[in-house]
mmCIF file of C-alpha atoms and ligand atoms in Angstrom:
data_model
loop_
_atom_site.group_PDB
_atom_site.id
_atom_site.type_symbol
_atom_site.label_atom_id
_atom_site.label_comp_id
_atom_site.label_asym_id
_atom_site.label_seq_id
_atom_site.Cartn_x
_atom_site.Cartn_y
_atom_site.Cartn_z
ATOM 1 C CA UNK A 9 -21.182 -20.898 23.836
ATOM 2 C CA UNK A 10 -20.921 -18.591 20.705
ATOM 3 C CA UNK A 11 -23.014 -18.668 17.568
ATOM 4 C CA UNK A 12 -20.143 -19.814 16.082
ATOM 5 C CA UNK A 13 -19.960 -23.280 18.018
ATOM 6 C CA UNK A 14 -23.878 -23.653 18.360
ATOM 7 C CA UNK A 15 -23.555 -23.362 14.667
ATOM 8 C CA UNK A 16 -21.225 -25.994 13.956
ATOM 9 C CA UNK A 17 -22.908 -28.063 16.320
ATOM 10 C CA UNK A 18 -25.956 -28.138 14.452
ATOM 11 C CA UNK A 19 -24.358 -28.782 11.402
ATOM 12 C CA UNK A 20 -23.178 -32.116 12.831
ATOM 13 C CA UNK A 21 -26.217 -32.914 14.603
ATOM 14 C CA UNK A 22 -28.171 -32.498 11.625
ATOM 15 C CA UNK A 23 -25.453 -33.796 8.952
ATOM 16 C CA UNK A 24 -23.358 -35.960 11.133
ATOM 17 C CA UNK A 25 -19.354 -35.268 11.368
ATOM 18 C CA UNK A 26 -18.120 -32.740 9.971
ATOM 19 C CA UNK A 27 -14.898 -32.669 8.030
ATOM 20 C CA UNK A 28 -11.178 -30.690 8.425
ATOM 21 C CA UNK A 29 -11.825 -28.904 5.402
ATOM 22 C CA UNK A 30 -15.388 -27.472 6.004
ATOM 23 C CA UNK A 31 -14.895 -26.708 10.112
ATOM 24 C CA UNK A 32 -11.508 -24.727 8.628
ATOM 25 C CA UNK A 33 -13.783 -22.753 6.343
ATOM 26 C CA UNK A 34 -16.835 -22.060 8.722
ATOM 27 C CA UNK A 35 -14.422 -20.852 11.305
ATOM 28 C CA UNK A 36 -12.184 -18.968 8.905
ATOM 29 C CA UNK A 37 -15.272 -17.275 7.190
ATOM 30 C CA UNK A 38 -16.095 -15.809 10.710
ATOM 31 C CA UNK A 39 -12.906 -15.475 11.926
ATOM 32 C CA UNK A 40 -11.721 -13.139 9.202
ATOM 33 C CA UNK A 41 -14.852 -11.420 8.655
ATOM 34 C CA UNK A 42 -15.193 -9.944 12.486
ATOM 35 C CA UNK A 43 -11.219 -8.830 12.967
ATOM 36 C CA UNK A 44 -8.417 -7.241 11.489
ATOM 37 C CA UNK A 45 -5.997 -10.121 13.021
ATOM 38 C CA UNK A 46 -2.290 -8.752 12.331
ATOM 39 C CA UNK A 47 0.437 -7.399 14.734
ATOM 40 C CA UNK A 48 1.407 -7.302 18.193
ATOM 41 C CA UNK A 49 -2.395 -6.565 19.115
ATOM 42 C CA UNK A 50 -3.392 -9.233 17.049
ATOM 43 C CA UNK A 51 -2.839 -12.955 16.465
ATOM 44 C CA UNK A 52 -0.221 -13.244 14.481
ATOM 45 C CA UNK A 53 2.681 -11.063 11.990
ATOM 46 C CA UNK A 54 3.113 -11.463 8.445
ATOM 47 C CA UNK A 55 5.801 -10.684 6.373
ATOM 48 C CA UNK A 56 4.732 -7.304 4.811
ATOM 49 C CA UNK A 57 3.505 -6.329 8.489
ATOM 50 C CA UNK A 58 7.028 -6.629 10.018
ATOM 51 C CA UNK A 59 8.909 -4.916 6.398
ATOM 52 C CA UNK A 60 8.614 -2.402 4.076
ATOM 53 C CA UNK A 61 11.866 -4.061 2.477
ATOM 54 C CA UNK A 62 9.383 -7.868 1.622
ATOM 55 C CA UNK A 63 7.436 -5.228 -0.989
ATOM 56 C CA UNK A 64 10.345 -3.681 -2.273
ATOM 57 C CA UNK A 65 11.444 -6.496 -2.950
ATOM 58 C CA UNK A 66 8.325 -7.950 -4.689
ATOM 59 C CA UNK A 67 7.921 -4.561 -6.784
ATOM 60 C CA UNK A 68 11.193 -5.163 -8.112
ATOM 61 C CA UNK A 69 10.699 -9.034 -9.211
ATOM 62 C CA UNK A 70 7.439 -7.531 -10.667
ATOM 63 C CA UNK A 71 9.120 -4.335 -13.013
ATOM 64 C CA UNK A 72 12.542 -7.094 -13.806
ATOM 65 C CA UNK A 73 9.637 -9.326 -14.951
ATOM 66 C CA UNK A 74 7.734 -6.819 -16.639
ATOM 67 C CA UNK A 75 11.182 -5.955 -18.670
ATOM 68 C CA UNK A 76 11.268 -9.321 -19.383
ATOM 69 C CA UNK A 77 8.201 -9.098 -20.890
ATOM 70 C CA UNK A 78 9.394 -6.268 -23.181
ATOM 71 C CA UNK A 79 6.882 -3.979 -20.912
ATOM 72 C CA UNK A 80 3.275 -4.579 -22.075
ATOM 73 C CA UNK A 81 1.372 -1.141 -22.235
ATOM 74 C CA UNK A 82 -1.608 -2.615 -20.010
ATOM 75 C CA UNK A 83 -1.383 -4.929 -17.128
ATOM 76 C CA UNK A 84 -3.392 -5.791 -13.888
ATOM 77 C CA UNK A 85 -1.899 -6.253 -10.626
ATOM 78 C CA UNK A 86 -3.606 -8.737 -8.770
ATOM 79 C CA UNK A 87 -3.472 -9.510 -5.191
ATOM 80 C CA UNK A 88 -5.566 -12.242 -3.459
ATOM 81 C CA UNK A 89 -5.904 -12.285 0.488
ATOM 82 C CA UNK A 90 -4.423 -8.361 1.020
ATOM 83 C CA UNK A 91 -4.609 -8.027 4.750
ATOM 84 C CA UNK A 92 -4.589 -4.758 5.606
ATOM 85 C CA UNK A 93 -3.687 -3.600 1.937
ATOM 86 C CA UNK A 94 0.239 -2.848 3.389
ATOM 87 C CA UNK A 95 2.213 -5.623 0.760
ATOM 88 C CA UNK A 96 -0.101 -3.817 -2.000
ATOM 89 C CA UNK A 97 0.708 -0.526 -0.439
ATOM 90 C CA UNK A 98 4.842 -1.036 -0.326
ATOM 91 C CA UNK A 99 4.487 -2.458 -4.164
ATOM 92 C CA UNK A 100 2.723 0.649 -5.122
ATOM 93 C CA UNK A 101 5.052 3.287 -3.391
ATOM 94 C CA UNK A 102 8.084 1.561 -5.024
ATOM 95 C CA UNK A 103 6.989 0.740 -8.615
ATOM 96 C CA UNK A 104 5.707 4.533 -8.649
ATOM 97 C CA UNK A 105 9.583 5.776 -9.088
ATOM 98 C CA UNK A 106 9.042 3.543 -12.206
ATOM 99 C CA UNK A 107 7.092 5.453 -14.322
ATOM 100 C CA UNK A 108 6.825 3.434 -17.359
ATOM 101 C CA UNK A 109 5.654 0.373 -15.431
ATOM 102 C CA UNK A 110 3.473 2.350 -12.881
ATOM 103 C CA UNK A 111 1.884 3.659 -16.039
ATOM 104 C CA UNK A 112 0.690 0.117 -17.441
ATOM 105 C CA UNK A 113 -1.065 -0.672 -13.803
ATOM 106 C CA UNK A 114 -4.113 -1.254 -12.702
ATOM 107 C CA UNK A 115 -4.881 -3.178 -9.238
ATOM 108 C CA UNK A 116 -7.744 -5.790 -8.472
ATOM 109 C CA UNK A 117 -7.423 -6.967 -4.970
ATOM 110 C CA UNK A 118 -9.677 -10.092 -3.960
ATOM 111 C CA UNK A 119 -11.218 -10.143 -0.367
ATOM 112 C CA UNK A 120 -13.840 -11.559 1.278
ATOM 113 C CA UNK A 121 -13.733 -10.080 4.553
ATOM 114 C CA UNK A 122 -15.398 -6.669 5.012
ATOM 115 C CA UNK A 123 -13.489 -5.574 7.618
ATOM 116 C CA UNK A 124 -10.202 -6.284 5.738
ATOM 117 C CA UNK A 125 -11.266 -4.669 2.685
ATOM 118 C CA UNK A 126 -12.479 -1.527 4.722
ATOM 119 C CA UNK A 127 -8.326 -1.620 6.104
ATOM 120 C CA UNK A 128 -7.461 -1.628 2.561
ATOM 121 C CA UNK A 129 -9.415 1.301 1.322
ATOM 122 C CA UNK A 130 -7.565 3.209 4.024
ATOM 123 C CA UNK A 131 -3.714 1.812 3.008
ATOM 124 C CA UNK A 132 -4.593 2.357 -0.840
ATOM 125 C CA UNK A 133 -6.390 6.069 -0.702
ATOM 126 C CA UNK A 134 -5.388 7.475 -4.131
ATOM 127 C CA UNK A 135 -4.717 4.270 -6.020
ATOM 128 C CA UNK A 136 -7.659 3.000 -8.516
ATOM 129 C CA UNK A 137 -8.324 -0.521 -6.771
ATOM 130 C CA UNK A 138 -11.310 -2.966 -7.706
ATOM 131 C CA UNK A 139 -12.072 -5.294 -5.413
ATOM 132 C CA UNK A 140 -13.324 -9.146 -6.309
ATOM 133 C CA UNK A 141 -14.893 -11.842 -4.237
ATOM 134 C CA UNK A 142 -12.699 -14.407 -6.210
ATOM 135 C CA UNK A 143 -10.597 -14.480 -9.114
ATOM 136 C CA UNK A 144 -13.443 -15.524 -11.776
ATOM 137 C CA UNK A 145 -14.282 -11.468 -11.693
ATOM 138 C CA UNK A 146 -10.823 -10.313 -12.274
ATOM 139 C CA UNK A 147 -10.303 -9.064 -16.243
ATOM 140 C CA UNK A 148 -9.301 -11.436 -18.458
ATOM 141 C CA UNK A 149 -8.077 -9.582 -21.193
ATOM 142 C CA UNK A 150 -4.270 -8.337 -20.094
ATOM 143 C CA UNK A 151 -1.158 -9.724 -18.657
ATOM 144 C CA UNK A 152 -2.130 -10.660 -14.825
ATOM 145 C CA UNK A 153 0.984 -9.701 -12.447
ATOM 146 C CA UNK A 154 -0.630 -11.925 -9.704
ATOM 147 C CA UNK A 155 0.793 -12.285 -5.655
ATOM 148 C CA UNK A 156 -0.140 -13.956 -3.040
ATOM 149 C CA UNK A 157 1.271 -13.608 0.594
ATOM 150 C CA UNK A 158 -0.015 -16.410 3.467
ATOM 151 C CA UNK A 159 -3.070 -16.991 1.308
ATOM 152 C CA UNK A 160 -2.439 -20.586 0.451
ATOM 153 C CA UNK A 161 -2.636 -21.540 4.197
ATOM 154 C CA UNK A 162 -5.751 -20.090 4.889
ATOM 155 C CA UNK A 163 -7.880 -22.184 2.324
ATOM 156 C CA UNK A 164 -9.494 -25.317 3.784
ATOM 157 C CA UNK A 165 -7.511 -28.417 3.762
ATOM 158 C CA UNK A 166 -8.491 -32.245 4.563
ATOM 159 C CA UNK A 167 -7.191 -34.503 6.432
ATOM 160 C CA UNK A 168 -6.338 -38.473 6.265
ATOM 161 C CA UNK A 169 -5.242 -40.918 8.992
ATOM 162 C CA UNK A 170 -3.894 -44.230 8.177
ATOM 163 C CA UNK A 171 -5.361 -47.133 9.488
ATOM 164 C CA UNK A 172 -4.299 -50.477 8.979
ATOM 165 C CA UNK A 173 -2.986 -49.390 5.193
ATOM 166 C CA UNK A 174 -5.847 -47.392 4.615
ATOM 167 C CA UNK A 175 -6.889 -43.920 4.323
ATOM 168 C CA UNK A 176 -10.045 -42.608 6.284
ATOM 169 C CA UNK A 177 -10.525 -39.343 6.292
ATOM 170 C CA UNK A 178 -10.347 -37.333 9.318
ATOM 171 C CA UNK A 179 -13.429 -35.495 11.424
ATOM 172 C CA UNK A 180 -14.926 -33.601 13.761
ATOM 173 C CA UNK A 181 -17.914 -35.077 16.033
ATOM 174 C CA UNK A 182 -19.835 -34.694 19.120
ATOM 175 C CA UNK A 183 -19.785 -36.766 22.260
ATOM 176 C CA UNK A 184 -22.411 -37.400 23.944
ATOM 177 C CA UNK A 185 -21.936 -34.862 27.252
ATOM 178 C CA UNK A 186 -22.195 -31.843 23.578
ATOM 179 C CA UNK A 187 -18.087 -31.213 23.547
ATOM 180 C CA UNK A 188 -16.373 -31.373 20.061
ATOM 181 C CA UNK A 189 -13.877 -33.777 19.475
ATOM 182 C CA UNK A 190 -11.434 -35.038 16.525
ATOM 183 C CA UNK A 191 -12.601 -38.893 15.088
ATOM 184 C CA UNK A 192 -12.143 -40.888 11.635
ATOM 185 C CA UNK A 193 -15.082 -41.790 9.496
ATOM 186 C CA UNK A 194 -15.382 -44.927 7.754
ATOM 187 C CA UNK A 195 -15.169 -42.517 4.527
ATOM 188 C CA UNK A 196 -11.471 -43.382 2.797
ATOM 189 C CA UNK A 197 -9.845 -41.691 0.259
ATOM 190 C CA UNK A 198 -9.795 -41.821 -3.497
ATOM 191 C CA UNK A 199 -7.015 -43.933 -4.977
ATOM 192 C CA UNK A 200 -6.484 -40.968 -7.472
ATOM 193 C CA UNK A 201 -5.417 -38.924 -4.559
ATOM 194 C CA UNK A 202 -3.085 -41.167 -1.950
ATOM 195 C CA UNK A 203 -0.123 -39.849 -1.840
ATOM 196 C CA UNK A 204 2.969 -41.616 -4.048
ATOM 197 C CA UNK A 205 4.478 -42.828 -0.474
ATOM 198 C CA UNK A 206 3.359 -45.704 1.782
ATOM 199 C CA UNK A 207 1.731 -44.888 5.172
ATOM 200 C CA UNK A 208 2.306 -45.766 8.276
ATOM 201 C CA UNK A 209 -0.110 -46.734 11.121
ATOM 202 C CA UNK A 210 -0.838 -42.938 12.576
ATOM 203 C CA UNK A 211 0.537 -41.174 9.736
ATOM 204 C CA UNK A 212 -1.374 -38.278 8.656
ATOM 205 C CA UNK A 213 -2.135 -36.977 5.004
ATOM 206 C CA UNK A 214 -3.342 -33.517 4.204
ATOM 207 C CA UNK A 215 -4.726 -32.547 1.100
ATOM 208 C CA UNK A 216 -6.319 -29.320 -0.144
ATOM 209 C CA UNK A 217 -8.515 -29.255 -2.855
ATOM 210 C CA UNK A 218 -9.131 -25.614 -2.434
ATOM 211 C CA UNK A 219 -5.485 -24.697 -2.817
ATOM 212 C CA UNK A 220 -5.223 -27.147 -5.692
ATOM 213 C CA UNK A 221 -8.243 -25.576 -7.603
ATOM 214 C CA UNK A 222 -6.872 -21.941 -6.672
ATOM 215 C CA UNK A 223 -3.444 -22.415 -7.928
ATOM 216 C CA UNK A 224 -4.589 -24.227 -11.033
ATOM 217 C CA UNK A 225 -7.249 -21.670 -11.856
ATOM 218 C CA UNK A 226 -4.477 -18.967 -11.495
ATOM 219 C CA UNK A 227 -2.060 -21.054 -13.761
ATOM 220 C CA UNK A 228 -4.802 -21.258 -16.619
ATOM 221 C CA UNK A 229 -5.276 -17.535 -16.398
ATOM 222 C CA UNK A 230 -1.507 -16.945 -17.024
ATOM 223 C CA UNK A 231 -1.322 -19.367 -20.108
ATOM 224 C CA UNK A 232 -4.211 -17.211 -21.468
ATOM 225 C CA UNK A 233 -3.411 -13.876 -20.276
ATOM 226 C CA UNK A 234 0.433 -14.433 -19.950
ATOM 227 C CA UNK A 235 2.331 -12.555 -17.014
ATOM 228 C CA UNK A 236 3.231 -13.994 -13.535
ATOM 229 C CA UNK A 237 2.335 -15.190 -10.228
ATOM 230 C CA UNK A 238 4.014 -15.441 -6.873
ATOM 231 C CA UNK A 239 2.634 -18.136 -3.966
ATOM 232 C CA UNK A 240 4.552 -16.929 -0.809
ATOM 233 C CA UNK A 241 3.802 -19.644 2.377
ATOM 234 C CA UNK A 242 4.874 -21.122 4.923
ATOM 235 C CA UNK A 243 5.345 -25.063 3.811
ATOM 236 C CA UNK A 244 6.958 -28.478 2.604
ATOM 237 C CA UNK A 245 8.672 -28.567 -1.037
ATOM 238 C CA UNK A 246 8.878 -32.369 -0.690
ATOM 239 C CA UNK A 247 5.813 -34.688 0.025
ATOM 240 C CA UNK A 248 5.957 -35.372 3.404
ATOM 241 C CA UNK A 249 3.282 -36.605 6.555
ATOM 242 C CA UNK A 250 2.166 -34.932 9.360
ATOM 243 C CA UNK A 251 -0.436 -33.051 11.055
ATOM 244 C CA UNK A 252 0.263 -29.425 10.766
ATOM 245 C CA UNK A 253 -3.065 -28.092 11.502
ATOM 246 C CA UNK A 254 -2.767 -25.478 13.742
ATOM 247 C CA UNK A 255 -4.589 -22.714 15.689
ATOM 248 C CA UNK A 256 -2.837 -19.148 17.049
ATOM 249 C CA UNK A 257 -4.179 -16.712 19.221
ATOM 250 C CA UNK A 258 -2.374 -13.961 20.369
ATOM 251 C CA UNK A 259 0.675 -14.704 18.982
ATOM 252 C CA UNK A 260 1.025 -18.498 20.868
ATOM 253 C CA UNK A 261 -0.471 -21.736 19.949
ATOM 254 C CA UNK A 262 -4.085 -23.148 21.210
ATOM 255 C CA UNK A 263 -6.005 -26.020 21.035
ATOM 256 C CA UNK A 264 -7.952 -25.905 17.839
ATOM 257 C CA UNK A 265 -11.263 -26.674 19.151
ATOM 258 C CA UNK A 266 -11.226 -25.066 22.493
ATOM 259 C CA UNK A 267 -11.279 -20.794 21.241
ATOM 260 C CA UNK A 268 -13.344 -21.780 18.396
ATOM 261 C CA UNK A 269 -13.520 -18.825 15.878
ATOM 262 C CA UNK A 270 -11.258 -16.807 18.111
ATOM 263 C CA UNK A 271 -7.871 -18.161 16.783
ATOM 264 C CA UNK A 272 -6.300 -18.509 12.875
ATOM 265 C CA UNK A 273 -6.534 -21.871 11.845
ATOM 266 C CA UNK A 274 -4.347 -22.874 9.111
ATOM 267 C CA UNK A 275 -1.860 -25.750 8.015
ATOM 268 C CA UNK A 276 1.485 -25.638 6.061
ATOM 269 C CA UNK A 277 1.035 -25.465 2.145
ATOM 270 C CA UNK A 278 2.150 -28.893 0.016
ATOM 271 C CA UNK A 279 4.334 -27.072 -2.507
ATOM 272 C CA UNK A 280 5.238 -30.647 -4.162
ATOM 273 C CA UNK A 281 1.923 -31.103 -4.655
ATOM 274 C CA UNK A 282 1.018 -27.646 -6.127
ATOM 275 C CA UNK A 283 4.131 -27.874 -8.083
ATOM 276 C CA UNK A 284 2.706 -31.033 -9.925
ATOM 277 C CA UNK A 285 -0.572 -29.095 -10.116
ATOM 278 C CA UNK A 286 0.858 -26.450 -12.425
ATOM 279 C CA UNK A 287 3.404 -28.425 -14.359
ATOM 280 C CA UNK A 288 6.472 -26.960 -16.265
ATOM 281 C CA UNK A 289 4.854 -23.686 -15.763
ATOM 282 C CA UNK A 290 6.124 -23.985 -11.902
ATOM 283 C CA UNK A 291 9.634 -22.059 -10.899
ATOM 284 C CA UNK A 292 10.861 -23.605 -7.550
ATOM 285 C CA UNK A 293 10.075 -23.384 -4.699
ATOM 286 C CA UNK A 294 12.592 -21.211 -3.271
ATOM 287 C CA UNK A 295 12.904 -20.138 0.104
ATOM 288 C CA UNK A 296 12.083 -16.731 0.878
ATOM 289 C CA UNK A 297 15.427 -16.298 2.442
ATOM 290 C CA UNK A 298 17.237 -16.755 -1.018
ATOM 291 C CA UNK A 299 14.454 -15.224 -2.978
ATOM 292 C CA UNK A 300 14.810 -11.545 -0.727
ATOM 293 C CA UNK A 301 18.316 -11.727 -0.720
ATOM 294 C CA UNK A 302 18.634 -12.680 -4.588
ATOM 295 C CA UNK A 303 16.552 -9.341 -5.054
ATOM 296 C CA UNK A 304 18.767 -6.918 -2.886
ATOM 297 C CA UNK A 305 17.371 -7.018 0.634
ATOM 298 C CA UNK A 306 20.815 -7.337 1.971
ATOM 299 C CA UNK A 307 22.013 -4.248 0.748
ATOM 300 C CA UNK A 308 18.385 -2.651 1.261
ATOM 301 C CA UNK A 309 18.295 -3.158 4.961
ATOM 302 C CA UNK A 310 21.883 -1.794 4.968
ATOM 303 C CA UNK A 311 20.470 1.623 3.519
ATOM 304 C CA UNK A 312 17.366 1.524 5.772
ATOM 305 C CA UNK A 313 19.741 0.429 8.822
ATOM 306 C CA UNK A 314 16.998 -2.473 9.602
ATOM 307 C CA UNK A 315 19.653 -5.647 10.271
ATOM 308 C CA UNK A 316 16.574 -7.214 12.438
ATOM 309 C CA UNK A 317 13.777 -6.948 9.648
ATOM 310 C CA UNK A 318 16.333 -8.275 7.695
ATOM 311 C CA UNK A 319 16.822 -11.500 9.670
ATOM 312 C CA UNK A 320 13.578 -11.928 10.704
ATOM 313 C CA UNK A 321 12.339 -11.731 6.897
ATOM 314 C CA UNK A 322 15.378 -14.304 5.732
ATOM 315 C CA UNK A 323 17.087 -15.423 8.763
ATOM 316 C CA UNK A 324 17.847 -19.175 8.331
ATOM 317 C CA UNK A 325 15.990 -19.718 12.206
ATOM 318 C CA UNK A 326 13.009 -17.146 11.360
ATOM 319 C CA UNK A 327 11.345 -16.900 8.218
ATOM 320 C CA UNK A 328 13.781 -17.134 5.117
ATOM 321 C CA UNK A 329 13.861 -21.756 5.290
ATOM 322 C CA UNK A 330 10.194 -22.313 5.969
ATOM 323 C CA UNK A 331 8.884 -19.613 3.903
ATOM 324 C CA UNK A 332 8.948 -20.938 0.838
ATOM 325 C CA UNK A 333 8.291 -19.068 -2.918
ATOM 326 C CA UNK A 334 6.324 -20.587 -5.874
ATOM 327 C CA UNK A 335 6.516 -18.569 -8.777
ATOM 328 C CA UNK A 336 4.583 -19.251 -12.222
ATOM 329 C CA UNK A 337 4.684 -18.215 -15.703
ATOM 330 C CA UNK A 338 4.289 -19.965 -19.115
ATOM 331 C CA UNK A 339 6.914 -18.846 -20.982
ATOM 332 C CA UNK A 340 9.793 -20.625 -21.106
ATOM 333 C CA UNK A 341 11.762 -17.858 -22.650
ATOM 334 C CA UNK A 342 11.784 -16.077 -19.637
ATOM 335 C CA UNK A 343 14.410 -16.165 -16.672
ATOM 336 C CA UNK A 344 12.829 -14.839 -13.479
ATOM 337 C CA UNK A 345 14.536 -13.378 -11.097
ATOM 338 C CA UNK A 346 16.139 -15.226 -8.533
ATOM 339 C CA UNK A 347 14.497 -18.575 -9.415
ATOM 340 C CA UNK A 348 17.204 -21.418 -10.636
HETATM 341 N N1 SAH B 515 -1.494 -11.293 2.636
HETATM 342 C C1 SAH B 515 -1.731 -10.658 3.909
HETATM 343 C C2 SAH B 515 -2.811 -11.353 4.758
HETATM 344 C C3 SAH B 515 -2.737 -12.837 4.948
HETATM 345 S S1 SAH B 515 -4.084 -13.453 5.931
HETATM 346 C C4 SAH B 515 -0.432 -10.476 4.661
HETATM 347 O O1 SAH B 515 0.548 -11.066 4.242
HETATM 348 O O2 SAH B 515 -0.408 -9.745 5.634
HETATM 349 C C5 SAH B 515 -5.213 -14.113 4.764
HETATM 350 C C6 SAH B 515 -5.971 -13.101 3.937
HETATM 351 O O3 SAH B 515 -6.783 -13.835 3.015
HETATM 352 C C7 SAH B 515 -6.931 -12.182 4.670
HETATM 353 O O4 SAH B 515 -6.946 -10.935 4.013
HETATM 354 C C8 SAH B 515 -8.278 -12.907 4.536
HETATM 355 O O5 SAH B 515 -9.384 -12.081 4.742
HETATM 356 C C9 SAH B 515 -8.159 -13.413 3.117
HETATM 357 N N2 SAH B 515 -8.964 -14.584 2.775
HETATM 358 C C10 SAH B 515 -9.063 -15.738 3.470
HETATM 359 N N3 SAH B 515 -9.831 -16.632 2.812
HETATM 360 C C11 SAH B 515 -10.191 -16.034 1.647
HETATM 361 C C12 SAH B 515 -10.982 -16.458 0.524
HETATM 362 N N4 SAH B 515 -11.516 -17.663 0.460
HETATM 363 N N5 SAH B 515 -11.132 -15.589 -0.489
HETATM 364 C C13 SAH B 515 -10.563 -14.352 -0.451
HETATM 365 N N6 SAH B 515 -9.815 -13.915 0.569
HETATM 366 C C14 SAH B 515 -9.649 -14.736 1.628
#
């Protein structure tokens, strides 16, 4: 058994079931703190990891926004959950053929894992990058150009299960032969929080207060700081059920409490919800099909000769439906690019 389990044992032993939410953030705290987890060695692929083109594309939204913006002198990039620094890496490279912009830049990357941030020392070498533990660190006194890629899905989320019309939350327990297993408490869930549409017996309700309290805390900076901010996820733009917690290892799907620590756990990201979070600040969702191509990655992966990066980034069967684009920014003067 590894630390990891005898550990979360424990817990429940000593605190009784645990929930969705915290096993997702015990396990994800190790998890990402002991790997680098990307690419065909790894777990799974990400967007920037298969592309240079899905930077390119963000530098440009960033400089056409910055325009917008009638090109503050001063700005901070920020980045939260870089990976191995490449997204950061392909922003930098192309906004550097912008000189005004590139000028104006500074970069604060937030990271928890050591490992990761080690990986993105090494992909940023000659770039003046501060790294944060969370956003409350990053400068608060310029325009934040903020981006997030497969962050959303990593913070912990909750789950509900309907019983007989009501809501009990969803848990993790021991049996008595010491094997983990899934179970409801009697704990149900505030009325504040059930979702608008009436449950069924077996539906499941997820709900991430994490990714709420991010997204919000990222919206208040941009009211105060003004600039913009990109959520790019795999997720639902309507309010839907289901259980879309999920474990990967090696590229394939396992059962979430059998490699415990040694697979990515994460669920699909309620865009609905976060849209109603931020309020008439929020532009779309879009998918990140339309959002790429909207930007030029058509003609881009022409030039570069890439047709398969191209379809795996916005193919209609690959990434481009469920990949889905929230951008924010509170002023209403200004048209982003390629949101309606
Ligand atoms: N954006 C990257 C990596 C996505 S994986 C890409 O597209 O390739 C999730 C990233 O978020 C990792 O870098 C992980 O270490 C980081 N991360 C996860 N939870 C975090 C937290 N609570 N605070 C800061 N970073 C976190």
């Amino acid at each position: 058994m590894s630390a990891l389990e005898r550990q979360l044992k424990n817990s429940i032993r000593q605190n009784g079931p645990m929930n969705v939410a915290t096993f997702m953030d015990m396990v994800l705290r190790h998890y990402y703190s002991t790997r680098d987890p990307f690419g065909v060695k790894g777990d799974f692929t990400t967007s920037p990891e298969i592309s240079q083109m899905f930077g390119e594309m963000i530098a440009i939204f960033l400089a056409d926004t910055w325009v917008k913006m009638k090109g503050p002198p001063k700005i901070i990039i920020v980045e939260a959950g870089p990976g191995r620094g490449t997204l950061m890496a392909d922003i930098l490279r192309t906004l550097r053929k912008m000189s005004e912009f590139y000028e104006a830049i500074n970069i604060h990357l937030i990271e928890t894992s050591p490992i990761l941030r080690q990986k993105q020392m090494e992909a940023l070498k000659g770039y003046n990058v501060q790294w944060h533990d969370m956003l409350q660190t990053v400068p608060q006194d310029q325009p934040m150009f903020f981006v997030a890629n497969e962050f959303l899905d990593a913070l912990p989320v909750r789950q509900y299960l309907c019983e007989a019309g009501s809501w009990r939350e969803r848990v993790i327990t021991l049996t008595h032969d010491d094997r983990l297993v899934f179970d409801v408490a009697p704990g149900q869930l505030k009325l504040s929080q059930c979702p608008k549409m009436k449950g069924e017996d077996g539906d499941i309700f997820e709900l991430s207060e994490a990714r709420e309290n991010f997204v919000r805390d990222v919206s208040a900076r941009l009211q105060k700081q003004g600039g913009v901010g990109l959520f790019i996820d795999y997720g639902f733009d309507q309010p839907a059920f289901g259980d879309t917690f999920q474990a990967v290892r090696d590229h394939k799907y396992v059962d979430i409490l059998s490699d415990i620590g040694e697979a990515d756990l994460t669920s699909h990201v309620d865009f609905a919800k976060l849209v109603t979070v931020v309020g008439p600040a929020a532009r779309g969702p879009v998918t990140q099909g339309a959002f790429l191509k909207h930007l030029g990655i058509e003609e881009r992966a022409e030039k570069l000769k890439q047709p398969e990066e191209l379809k795996r980034l916005a193919g209609d069967d690959q990434m481009g439906r469920l990949f889905r684009v929230m951008g924010i920014c509170h002023d209403p003067q200004i048209k982003l690019a390629a949101f309606p």
